[in-house]
Coordinates of C-alpha atoms in Angstrom, one line a residue:
Chain A
M191 CA -90.3 174.4 7.0
S192 CA -91.5 171.3 5.3
P193 CA -94.3 169.6 7.2
L194 CA -93.5 166.2 8.6
T195 CA -95.3 163.9 6.3
T196 CA -93.8 160.6 7.5
L197 CA -93.4 160.4 11.3
R198 CA -91.6 157.3 12.5
P199 CA -94.2 154.8 13.8
D200 CA -92.6 154.7 17.3
F201 CA -92.6 158.5 17.4
A202 CA -96.3 158.5 16.6
A203 CA -96.9 156.0 19.4
I204 CA -94.8 158.0 21.9
A205 CA -96.5 161.2 20.9
R206 CA -99.9 159.7 21.8
W207 CA -98.6 159.4 25.4
I208 CA -97.6 163.1 25.7
P209 CA -100.4 165.4 26.7
A210 CA -100.7 168.9 25.2
G211 CA -98.5 171.6 26.8
A212 CA -96.2 169.0 28.6
S213 CA -92.5 169.7 29.0
V214 CA -90.2 167.1 27.4
L215 CA -86.5 166.3 27.3
D216 CA -85.6 164.1 24.3
L217 CA -82.3 162.3 24.8
G218 CA -80.5 161.3 21.7
C219 CA -83.0 163.4 19.8
G220 CA -81.4 163.0 16.3
D221 CA -82.7 165.6 13.9
G222 CA -85.4 166.7 16.3
S223 CA -88.3 165.2 14.4
L224 CA -90.2 164.1 17.5
L225 CA -89.8 167.4 19.3
R226 CA -90.8 169.3 16.2
H227 CA -93.9 167.1 15.9
L228 CA -94.8 167.5 19.5
A229 CA -94.3 171.3 19.3
D230 CA -96.4 171.6 16.2
T231 CA -99.2 169.3 17.3
K232 CA -99.3 169.6 21.1
Q233 CA -97.6 172.9 22.0
V234 CA -95.0 170.8 23.8
R235 CA -92.0 172.8 25.1
G236 CA -88.7 170.9 25.4
Y237 CA -85.1 170.4 24.5
G238 CA -83.3 167.7 22.7
V239 CA -79.9 166.3 23.8
E240 CA -77.6 165.1 21.1
I241 CA -73.9 164.4 20.6
A242 CA -73.6 164.2 16.8
D243 CA -72.6 167.4 15.1
A244 CA -74.8 166.9 12.0
D245 CA -77.9 166.3 14.3
I246 CA -77.2 169.6 16.1
V247 CA -77.4 171.4 12.8
A248 CA -80.5 169.4 11.8
C249 CA -82.3 170.3 15.1
L250 CA -81.5 174.0 14.6
N251 CA -82.8 173.8 11.1
N252 CA -85.9 172.1 12.5
G253 CA -86.4 175.0 14.9
V254 CA -85.8 172.6 17.8
D255 CA -83.8 173.6 20.9
V256 CA -80.9 171.2 21.3
I257 CA -78.1 170.8 23.9
Q258 CA -74.9 169.2 22.6
S259 CA -73.9 166.8 25.3
N260 CA -72.8 163.2 25.9
L261 CA -75.6 161.2 27.6
E262 CA -73.0 158.9 29.0
S263 CA -71.7 161.6 31.3
G264 CA -75.2 162.0 32.8
L265 CA -77.7 164.8 32.8
S266 CA -75.9 167.0 35.4
G267 CA -77.0 170.2 33.7
F268 CA -80.7 169.4 34.2
E269 CA -82.4 170.0 37.5
D270 CA -84.5 167.5 39.5
G271 CA -88.0 167.2 38.3
A272 CA -87.4 169.8 35.5
F273 CA -89.5 167.9 32.9
D274 CA -92.8 166.0 32.7
Y275 CA -91.4 163.4 30.4
V276 CA -87.8 162.3 29.5
I277 CA -87.7 160.3 26.3
L278 CA -85.0 157.9 25.1
S279 CA -86.0 156.5 21.7
Q280 CA -84.0 153.8 20.1
T281 CA -81.0 154.7 22.1
L282 CA -81.3 152.6 25.3
Q283 CA -79.6 149.7 23.8
A284 CA -76.6 151.8 22.6
T285 CA -75.9 153.3 26.0
R286 CA -73.0 152.0 28.0
H287 CA -74.1 153.2 31.4
T288 CA -77.7 152.2 30.9
E289 CA -78.8 151.7 34.5
P290 CA -77.4 155.1 35.8
L291 CA -78.9 156.8 32.7
V292 CA -82.4 155.4 33.4
S293 CA -82.0 156.6 37.0
E294 CA -81.0 160.1 35.7
M295 CA -84.0 160.2 33.4
L296 CA -86.3 159.7 36.4
R297 CA -84.4 162.3 38.4
V298 CA -85.0 165.1 35.9
G299 CA -88.4 163.8 34.7
R300 CA -91.6 162.8 36.4
E301 CA -92.0 159.9 33.9
A302 CA -89.6 158.2 31.4
I303 CA -90.4 156.9 28.0
V304 CA -88.1 154.5 26.2
S305 CA -88.3 152.6 22.9
F306 CA -85.9 149.9 21.8
P307 CA -85.6 147.0 19.4
N308 CA -86.9 143.8 20.9
F309 CA -84.1 141.2 20.9
G310 CA -86.8 138.6 21.6
Y311 CA -88.5 139.2 18.3
W312 CA -88.8 135.8 16.5
K313 CA -86.7 136.9 13.5
A314 CA -83.9 137.8 15.9
R315 CA -84.3 134.4 17.7
L316 CA -84.3 132.6 14.4
N317 CA -81.1 134.3 13.4
V318 CA -79.4 133.2 16.6
L319 CA -80.8 129.7 16.2
R320 CA -79.2 129.6 12.8
G321 CA -76.0 130.5 14.6
Q322 CA -75.8 134.2 13.6
M323 CA -76.3 137.6 15.2
P324 CA -79.5 139.2 13.9
V325 CA -79.3 141.9 11.2
S326 CA -82.7 143.5 10.4
A327 CA -84.4 146.8 9.8
E328 CA -84.5 147.3 13.6
L329 CA -81.0 146.0 14.1
P330 CA -79.2 147.1 11.0
Y331 CA -75.6 146.5 12.2
Q332 CA -73.1 143.8 12.0
W333 CA -71.8 142.4 15.3
Y334 CA -68.4 144.2 14.7
D335 CA -69.7 147.6 14.0
T336 CA -72.9 147.8 16.1
P337 CA -73.3 150.7 18.6
N338 CA -75.8 148.4 20.4
V339 CA -74.0 147.1 23.5
H340 CA -77.1 146.5 25.8
L341 CA -79.7 144.7 23.8
C342 CA -82.6 143.2 25.6
T343 CA -86.0 141.6 25.2
L344 CA -89.3 142.8 26.6
D345 CA -89.1 140.3 29.4
D346 CA -85.5 141.5 30.2
F347 CA -86.6 145.1 30.4
E348 CA -89.6 144.3 32.6
M349 CA -87.5 142.3 34.9
F350 CA -85.0 145.3 35.0
C351 CA -87.9 147.6 36.0
A352 CA -89.1 145.2 38.7
N353 CA -85.6 144.9 40.2
S354 CA -85.0 148.7 39.9
R355 CA -88.3 149.5 41.6
L356 CA -89.7 151.1 38.5
T357 CA -93.5 151.1 37.8
I358 CA -94.4 150.4 34.2
L359 CA -97.4 152.7 33.3
D360 CA -97.9 151.7 29.7
R361 CA -96.4 149.5 27.0
R362 CA -96.8 149.5 23.2
V363 CA -95.3 146.9 21.0
M364 CA -95.1 147.3 17.2
T365 CA -94.0 145.4 14.2
G366 CA -93.7 147.3 10.8
G367 CA -95.9 150.1 12.1
N368 CA -98.6 147.8 13.4
E369 CA -99.6 147.3 17.0
V370 CA -98.8 143.9 18.4
G371 CA -101.0 142.4 21.2
F372 CA -100.5 138.7 21.0
L373 CA -97.2 137.2 22.3
P374 CA -95.5 140.6 22.2
N375 CA -92.0 139.3 23.3
L376 CA -92.0 136.9 20.3
L377 CA -94.0 138.9 17.7
G378 CA -93.0 142.5 18.5
A379 CA -90.0 144.1 16.7
T380 CA -90.0 147.4 18.6
A381 CA -91.0 148.1 22.3
M382 CA -92.1 151.3 23.9
Y383 CA -92.5 151.8 27.6
R384 CA -93.7 154.6 29.8
F385 CA -92.6 154.2 33.4
K386 CA -91.9 156.0 36.7
R387 CA -90.3 155.4 40.0
A388 CA -92.3 153.0 42.2
E389 CA -94.3 155.0 44.9
Chain B
M35 CA -64.0 189.2 -3.3
D36 CA -66.4 186.4 -2.9
N37 CA -69.6 187.1 -0.8
S38 CA -68.1 190.2 0.7
V39 CA -70.2 193.2 1.7
G40 CA -67.7 195.0 -0.4
I41 CA -66.6 198.6 0.3
V42 CA -67.8 199.9 3.6
S43 CA -67.2 203.1 5.5
A44 CA -67.2 204.0 9.2
Q45 CA -69.7 206.5 10.6
R46 CA -69.5 208.5 13.8
A47 CA -72.2 209.3 16.3
H48 CA -71.7 212.1 18.8
F49 CA -73.6 211.9 22.1
D50 CA -74.1 214.9 24.4
T51 CA -76.2 213.3 27.0
P52 CA -73.9 212.5 30.0
L53 CA -73.3 208.8 30.6
T54 CA -73.1 207.8 34.2
L55 CA -70.8 204.8 34.4
K56 CA -71.0 201.9 36.9
S57 CA -68.0 203.3 38.7
G58 CA -70.0 206.5 39.4
A59 CA -67.8 208.5 37.0
V60 CA -69.6 210.5 34.3
L61 CA -68.7 210.9 30.7
P62 CA -70.3 214.2 29.7
H63 CA -70.0 213.5 26.0
Y64 CA -68.5 210.9 23.7
D65 CA -68.4 209.6 20.2
L66 CA -69.0 206.1 19.0
V67 CA -67.8 204.9 15.6
Y68 CA -69.7 202.2 13.8
E69 CA -70.3 200.5 10.5
T70 CA -73.5 199.1 9.1
Y71 CA -74.1 196.4 6.4
G72 CA -77.3 195.4 4.7
A73 CA -80.6 197.3 4.9
L74 CA -82.9 197.9 7.8
N75 CA -86.4 196.6 6.8
A76 CA -89.5 198.7 7.0
A77 CA -90.6 197.0 10.3
K78 CA -87.0 197.7 11.7
S79 CA -87.1 194.1 12.8
N80 CA -84.0 192.7 11.2
A81 CA -81.1 194.5 13.0
I82 CA -78.2 192.5 14.4
L83 CA -75.7 194.0 16.7
I84 CA -72.1 192.6 16.8
C85 CA -70.3 193.1 20.0
H86 CA -66.5 193.0 19.8
A87 CA -63.9 191.3 22.0
L88 CA -60.8 192.6 23.6
S89 CA -58.9 193.8 20.5
G90 CA -61.9 194.1 18.2
H91 CA -63.6 197.2 16.7
H92 CA -66.4 198.4 14.4
H93 CA -64.8 197.2 11.2
V94 CA -66.5 193.8 11.2
A95 CA -66.9 193.0 7.5
G96 CA -66.0 194.3 4.1
V97 CA -63.0 196.5 3.1
Y98 CA -62.3 200.2 2.9
A99 CA -62.0 201.9 -0.5
D100 CA -58.6 203.2 0.3
E101 CA -57.5 200.1 2.2
P102 CA -58.6 197.1 0.1
K103 CA -56.5 194.7 2.3
N104 CA -58.1 195.9 5.5
V105 CA -60.8 193.1 5.8
G106 CA -63.2 193.2 8.7
W107 CA -62.4 190.9 11.6
W108 CA -65.5 188.7 11.2
D109 CA -65.8 188.9 7.4
N110 CA -66.0 185.0 7.2
M111 CA -69.3 185.2 9.2
I112 CA -70.9 188.3 7.8
G113 CA -71.8 189.1 4.2
P114 CA -74.2 188.3 1.4
G115 CA -75.0 184.5 1.7
K116 CA -72.9 184.1 4.8
P117 CA -74.3 182.9 8.1
I118 CA -75.0 186.5 9.2
D119 CA -76.5 187.2 5.8
T120 CA -76.5 190.9 4.9
N121 CA -79.2 190.2 2.3
Q122 CA -81.5 189.4 5.2
F123 CA -80.1 191.4 8.2
F124 CA -79.1 195.0 9.0
V125 CA -75.8 194.4 10.8
I126 CA -74.2 196.9 13.1
G127 CA -70.6 196.8 14.3
L128 CA -69.3 199.5 16.7
N129 CA -66.1 200.3 18.6
N130 CA -66.8 200.3 22.3
L131 CA -66.2 203.2 24.6
G132 CA -62.6 203.2 25.8
G133 CA -61.5 201.7 22.5
C134 CA -58.7 202.9 20.3
H135 CA -60.3 202.7 16.9
G136 CA -62.2 206.0 16.8
S137 CA -64.7 205.8 19.6
T138 CA -63.9 208.0 22.6
G139 CA -61.2 206.4 24.7
P140 CA -58.0 207.1 26.6
S141 CA -56.2 208.2 23.5
S142 CA -58.9 210.6 22.4
L143 CA -58.6 214.3 23.0
D144 CA -60.6 215.6 26.0
P145 CA -62.4 218.6 24.6
E146 CA -62.1 220.3 28.0
T147 CA -58.4 220.1 28.2
G148 CA -57.4 219.7 24.6
Q149 CA -55.1 216.9 25.8
P150 CA -55.6 213.1 25.5
Y151 CA -57.7 211.7 28.4
G152 CA -54.9 209.3 29.3
S153 CA -55.1 208.3 33.0
A154 CA -58.2 210.6 33.4
F155 CA -60.3 208.2 31.2
P156 CA -62.7 206.4 33.5
V157 CA -62.8 202.6 33.9
V158 CA -65.8 201.3 31.8
T159 CA -67.6 198.0 32.3
V160 CA -69.6 195.6 30.2
E161 CA -72.8 197.2 31.6
D162 CA -71.5 200.6 30.5
W163 CA -70.8 199.4 27.0
V164 CA -74.3 198.0 26.7
E165 CA -75.7 201.3 27.9
A166 CA -73.7 203.2 25.2
Q167 CA -74.7 200.6 22.6
A168 CA -78.4 201.1 23.5
R169 CA -78.1 204.8 22.9
L170 CA -76.6 204.1 19.5
A171 CA -79.6 201.8 18.8
D172 CA -81.9 204.6 19.8
R173 CA -80.1 206.9 17.4
L174 CA -80.5 204.4 14.6
G175 CA -84.2 203.9 15.4
I176 CA -83.9 200.3 16.5
G177 CA -86.2 199.4 19.3
Q178 CA -85.7 195.7 19.3
F179 CA -82.8 193.8 17.7
A180 CA -83.4 190.5 15.9
A181 CA -80.2 189.3 17.6
I182 CA -77.2 190.5 19.6
V183 CA -74.1 188.5 18.8
G184 CA -70.7 188.4 20.4
G185 CA -67.7 186.2 21.0
S186 CA -65.5 186.2 24.1
L187 CA -65.8 189.6 25.8
G188 CA -68.4 190.3 23.1
G189 CA -70.4 187.4 24.3
M190 CA -70.4 188.9 27.7
Q191 CA -71.9 192.1 26.3
A192 CA -74.6 190.1 24.4
L193 CA -75.4 188.3 27.6
Q194 CA -75.5 191.6 29.5
W195 CA -77.9 193.0 26.9
S196 CA -80.4 190.3 27.8
L197 CA -80.3 191.4 31.4
S198 CA -80.1 195.2 31.0
Y199 CA -82.7 195.4 28.2
P200 CA -84.6 192.0 28.2
A201 CA -87.2 193.1 25.7
R202 CA -84.8 194.8 23.2
M203 CA -83.7 191.7 21.4
R204 CA -85.3 188.4 20.3
H205 CA -82.1 186.3 20.2
V206 CA -78.8 186.4 21.9
L207 CA -75.8 184.5 20.5
V208 CA -73.1 184.0 23.2
I209 CA -70.0 182.5 21.7
A210 CA -66.8 181.3 23.5
A211 CA -67.8 183.3 26.5
A212 CA -68.3 182.9 30.2
P213 CA -70.6 184.2 32.9
K214 CA -67.5 185.5 34.7
L215 CA -63.8 185.1 34.7
T216 CA -62.1 182.5 36.8
A217 CA -59.3 183.4 39.2
Q218 CA -56.8 181.9 36.7
N219 CA -58.2 184.2 34.0
I220 CA -58.0 187.3 36.1
A221 CA -54.4 186.3 37.0
F222 CA -53.5 186.2 33.3
N223 CA -55.0 189.6 32.8
D224 CA -53.2 191.0 35.8
V225 CA -49.8 189.8 34.6
A226 CA -50.6 191.5 31.2
R227 CA -51.6 194.7 33.0
N228 CA -48.5 194.6 35.1
A229 CA -46.3 194.4 32.0
I230 CA -47.9 197.7 30.8
L231 CA -48.0 199.4 34.2
T232 CA -44.4 198.7 34.9
D233 CA -43.1 199.8 31.5
P234 CA -41.0 203.0 32.1
D235 CA -42.7 204.5 29.1
F236 CA -46.1 204.2 30.7
H237 CA -45.9 207.4 32.7
G238 CA -49.0 206.6 34.8
G239 CA -51.1 206.3 31.7
D240 CA -50.2 209.8 30.4
Y241 CA -47.5 208.7 27.9
Y242 CA -49.1 210.6 25.1
Q243 CA -47.8 213.9 26.5
H244 CA -44.4 212.3 26.8
H245 CA -44.5 211.3 23.2
T246 CA -43.7 207.7 24.2
V247 CA -45.6 204.5 23.9
P248 CA -45.2 201.6 26.5
K249 CA -44.5 199.2 23.7
R250 CA -42.5 196.7 25.6
G251 CA -45.3 196.3 28.1
L252 CA -48.0 196.1 25.6
R253 CA -46.0 193.6 23.6
L254 CA -45.5 191.3 26.6
A255 CA -49.2 191.6 27.4
R256 CA -50.1 190.5 23.9
M257 CA -47.6 187.7 23.9
L258 CA -49.0 186.3 27.1
G259 CA -52.6 186.8 25.9
H260 CA -51.8 185.1 22.6
I261 CA -50.5 182.0 24.4
T262 CA -53.8 181.7 26.2
Y263 CA -55.9 182.1 23.0
L264 CA -54.2 179.1 21.4
S265 CA -54.4 175.5 22.4
D266 CA -51.4 173.4 23.3
D267 CA -52.1 171.1 20.4
V268 CA -52.2 173.9 17.8
M269 CA -49.0 175.3 19.0
A270 CA -47.4 171.9 18.9
N271 CA -48.6 171.3 15.4
K272 CA -47.7 174.7 14.1
F273 CA -44.3 175.2 15.8
G274 CA -43.4 172.2 17.8
R275 CA -39.8 172.6 18.9
E276 CA -38.7 173.8 15.5
L277 CA -35.6 176.0 15.5
R278 CA -35.2 179.1 13.4
H279 CA -31.6 178.4 12.4
G280 CA -31.6 174.7 12.7
K281 CA -29.5 174.5 15.8
V282 CA -29.4 176.0 19.3
N283 CA -26.9 178.7 20.1
Y284 CA -26.9 178.5 23.9
G285 CA -28.0 182.1 24.3
Y286 CA -31.1 184.3 24.8
E287 CA -31.8 185.4 21.3
V288 CA -34.8 184.0 19.4
E289 CA -34.1 180.3 18.7
F290 CA -37.4 178.5 18.7
Q291 CA -40.0 179.3 16.0
I292 CA -42.7 179.8 18.7
E293 CA -40.5 182.6 20.2
S294 CA -40.3 184.3 16.8
Y295 CA -44.0 184.0 16.2
L296 CA -45.0 185.4 19.6
R297 CA -42.6 188.3 19.3
Y298 CA -43.9 189.1 15.8
Q299 CA -47.5 189.0 17.1
G300 CA -46.5 191.2 20.1
D301 CA -44.7 193.7 17.9
K302 CA -47.6 193.9 15.4
F303 CA -50.1 194.5 18.1
A304 CA -48.0 197.0 20.0
G305 CA -47.7 198.9 16.8
Y306 CA -51.4 199.8 16.5
F307 CA -53.2 199.1 19.8
D308 CA -53.4 201.6 22.7
A309 CA -52.0 200.4 26.0
N310 CA -54.6 202.2 28.1
T311 CA -57.4 200.6 26.0
Y312 CA -55.8 197.2 26.7
L313 CA -55.8 197.9 30.5
L314 CA -59.4 199.0 30.4
M315 CA -60.6 196.1 28.3
T316 CA -59.0 193.5 30.6
K317 CA -60.6 195.2 33.6
A318 CA -64.0 195.1 32.0
L319 CA -63.4 191.4 31.5
D320 CA -62.4 190.9 35.2
Y321 CA -65.4 192.9 36.5
F322 CA -68.1 191.1 34.5
D323 CA -70.1 189.0 36.9
P324 CA -73.9 189.3 36.6
A325 CA -74.4 186.8 39.4
H326 CA -72.5 189.0 41.9
D327 CA -75.6 191.0 42.8
Y328 CA -77.6 187.8 43.3
E329 CA -75.6 186.1 46.0
H330 CA -73.5 184.5 43.2
E331 CA -76.5 182.6 41.9
L332 CA -76.4 182.8 38.1
N333 CA -79.9 181.2 38.0
R334 CA -81.3 184.3 39.7
A335 CA -79.2 186.7 37.7
L336 CA -80.5 185.4 34.4
A337 CA -84.2 185.3 35.5
R338 CA -84.7 188.6 33.8
A339 CA -83.7 187.4 30.4
Q340 CA -86.5 187.0 27.9
A341 CA -84.6 186.3 24.7
E342 CA -83.9 183.0 23.0
F343 CA -80.3 181.9 23.2
L344 CA -77.7 180.1 21.2
V345 CA -74.6 179.3 23.2
V346 CA -71.5 178.0 21.4
S347 CA -68.2 176.8 22.9
F348 CA -65.0 175.2 21.5
S349 CA -63.5 172.0 22.8
T350 CA -59.9 173.2 23.1
D351 CA -60.7 176.7 24.5
W352 CA -59.1 176.6 27.9
R353 CA -59.4 180.4 28.5
F354 CA -63.2 180.3 28.1
S355 CA -63.8 176.6 28.4
P356 CA -67.0 174.7 27.4
E357 CA -67.8 174.2 31.1
R358 CA -68.2 178.0 31.5
S359 CA -70.6 178.1 28.6
R360 CA -72.5 175.2 30.1
E361 CA -73.0 177.4 33.3
I362 CA -74.8 179.9 31.1
V363 CA -76.8 177.1 29.4
N364 CA -77.7 175.5 32.7
A365 CA -78.9 178.8 34.2
L366 CA -81.0 179.4 31.1
L367 CA -82.5 175.9 31.4
H368 CA -83.3 176.6 35.0
N369 CA -85.2 179.7 33.9
K370 CA -87.0 177.7 31.1
R371 CA -85.6 180.0 28.4
R372 CA -85.4 178.7 24.9
V373 CA -81.7 177.8 24.4
S374 CA -79.5 175.7 22.1
Y375 CA -75.9 174.8 22.9
A376 CA -73.2 173.6 20.5
E377 CA -69.8 172.5 21.6
I378 CA -67.6 172.7 18.5
T379 CA -64.7 170.3 18.2
S380 CA -61.9 172.5 17.2
A381 CA -58.1 172.5 17.6
H382 CA -57.7 176.3 17.7
G383 CA -58.4 177.1 21.4
H384 CA -60.1 180.4 22.2
D385 CA -59.3 181.8 18.8
S386 CA -61.6 179.2 17.2
F387 CA -64.5 181.7 17.4
L388 CA -62.8 183.8 14.7
M389 CA -61.9 180.8 12.5
E390 CA -63.4 179.1 9.6
D391 CA -64.8 175.8 10.9
E392 CA -67.4 173.8 8.9
Q393 CA -69.5 172.8 11.9
Y394 CA -69.3 176.2 13.6
I395 CA -70.4 177.9 10.3
A396 CA -73.2 175.3 9.9
V397 CA -74.5 175.9 13.4
M398 CA -74.5 179.7 13.0
R399 CA -76.1 179.4 9.5
A400 CA -78.9 177.2 10.9
Y401 CA -79.7 179.3 13.9
L402 CA -79.5 182.6 12.0
G403 CA -81.7 181.0 9.3
R404 CA -84.4 180.5 12.0
I405 CA -84.0 184.2 13.0
A406 CA -84.3 185.3 9.4
Q407 CA -87.5 183.3 9.0
E408 CA -89.0 185.0 12.0
C409 CA -88.1 188.4 10.6
A410 CA -89.7 187.5 7.2
A411 CA -92.9 186.1 8.9

């Protein structure tokens, strides 16, 4: 097995939130890179959930346990409170039933972690100002072929959490691998949130 | 032949230690026929057991020297460089007790009477098969399998292994199987059995002495079974409403191509398979229900399992649907077992597990690659 030399920056940021030995469910886990990294570095036990055939094979080749399932039909196979963390990285914006899915994440997990492209990023805003939908490294699709049906900004997401009685525990905002502190809704390309149900 | 294990031969193991079956009946002695491919490594850690389904047997891969066209039933999966790679693994296929391919079954001669067992052959269960398979493993010096693999009824045996002998395997591959049959599934089996039981040539199961074979019943049983192994789509694509002679004749002879196909399949099967074995195999399917002793809670039934699992289902399999496989997966998740689950999109219904499908082969290759790495480590 080849060592993971280049971990996606948002994965590295998410990994910093996960304590050693935690149990993790990674929704839309792709080829299993994050889970593999967490298993190798933090003895994290977990499963990926993926729908794409090629990713199932990639996960198995990565030694990652994966369940082939459609997130849109919920997480009915997973029991309440089965995991410490449920992760949804770069997938939130592509889910159709976003609100029920977030609710499901916090049914099966104690805490949820999501990452998504920030539609409030200045380059995206500039594109829209120029009269076109943004196309970038974070949003590499044309309007007619994009899987992203629920794009949002940092502010949008935080308002959603407030309205849905979710407590944000931590936030990281990044652009090109660097942490963004100043004016994150304008200067951040990618957002990561850790949150739970309000007590 | 490409990537074939080549010429293989069956072996026979005789057992004199009585086997007490789940029913309470005792088999005082019995034979199991089996084949092996590849080499057992020095640590004896690379053995894989293949459990067969209803009509399967020990001839899983390769060909016989005197029958070059008799290719093993899972030859597309097993061989050098294939997903179950015989360069890496020592693979064992056997014919289960009650079978009709050489292991002791209803058509075998009972040494005490000199006559075929016939109706005297006891009903055997999946648990009994696992017990007999474990004795064969003892005989071959295998304490712990790298993996136990099975599709359909074979998948039930693989699952049962993980409960009967939790420490005797590291991986279990359960393909196109179910934790128990549904009422609809038992109903299909019962109609198939009734076709055999009501055949005038059945003679209460002792047809051997009458020098007859309940062919009509067995043929009907197979025709019915065959329908349930295929998907509606694949039948529609393959046969549709095509007519054999281009027009209907307003009679009861074979007119549609599907009728011709089913009769051919039925005749072929009835020509070599034993009716008593068919009855016994369908009963073993019906009885399998590991959750039964745990107030029907599969979660509790699978709590004993220690192995790591790969569960595979096929999208158009309505006899052993993906939902049934998910029940197994969910119970394993409940018990925090390592498990992966692949739902293969395939048009071929239950039969898909025997077919060449790119994604299916890729999933098997990837998972078995992980097992091979562990064996080498």
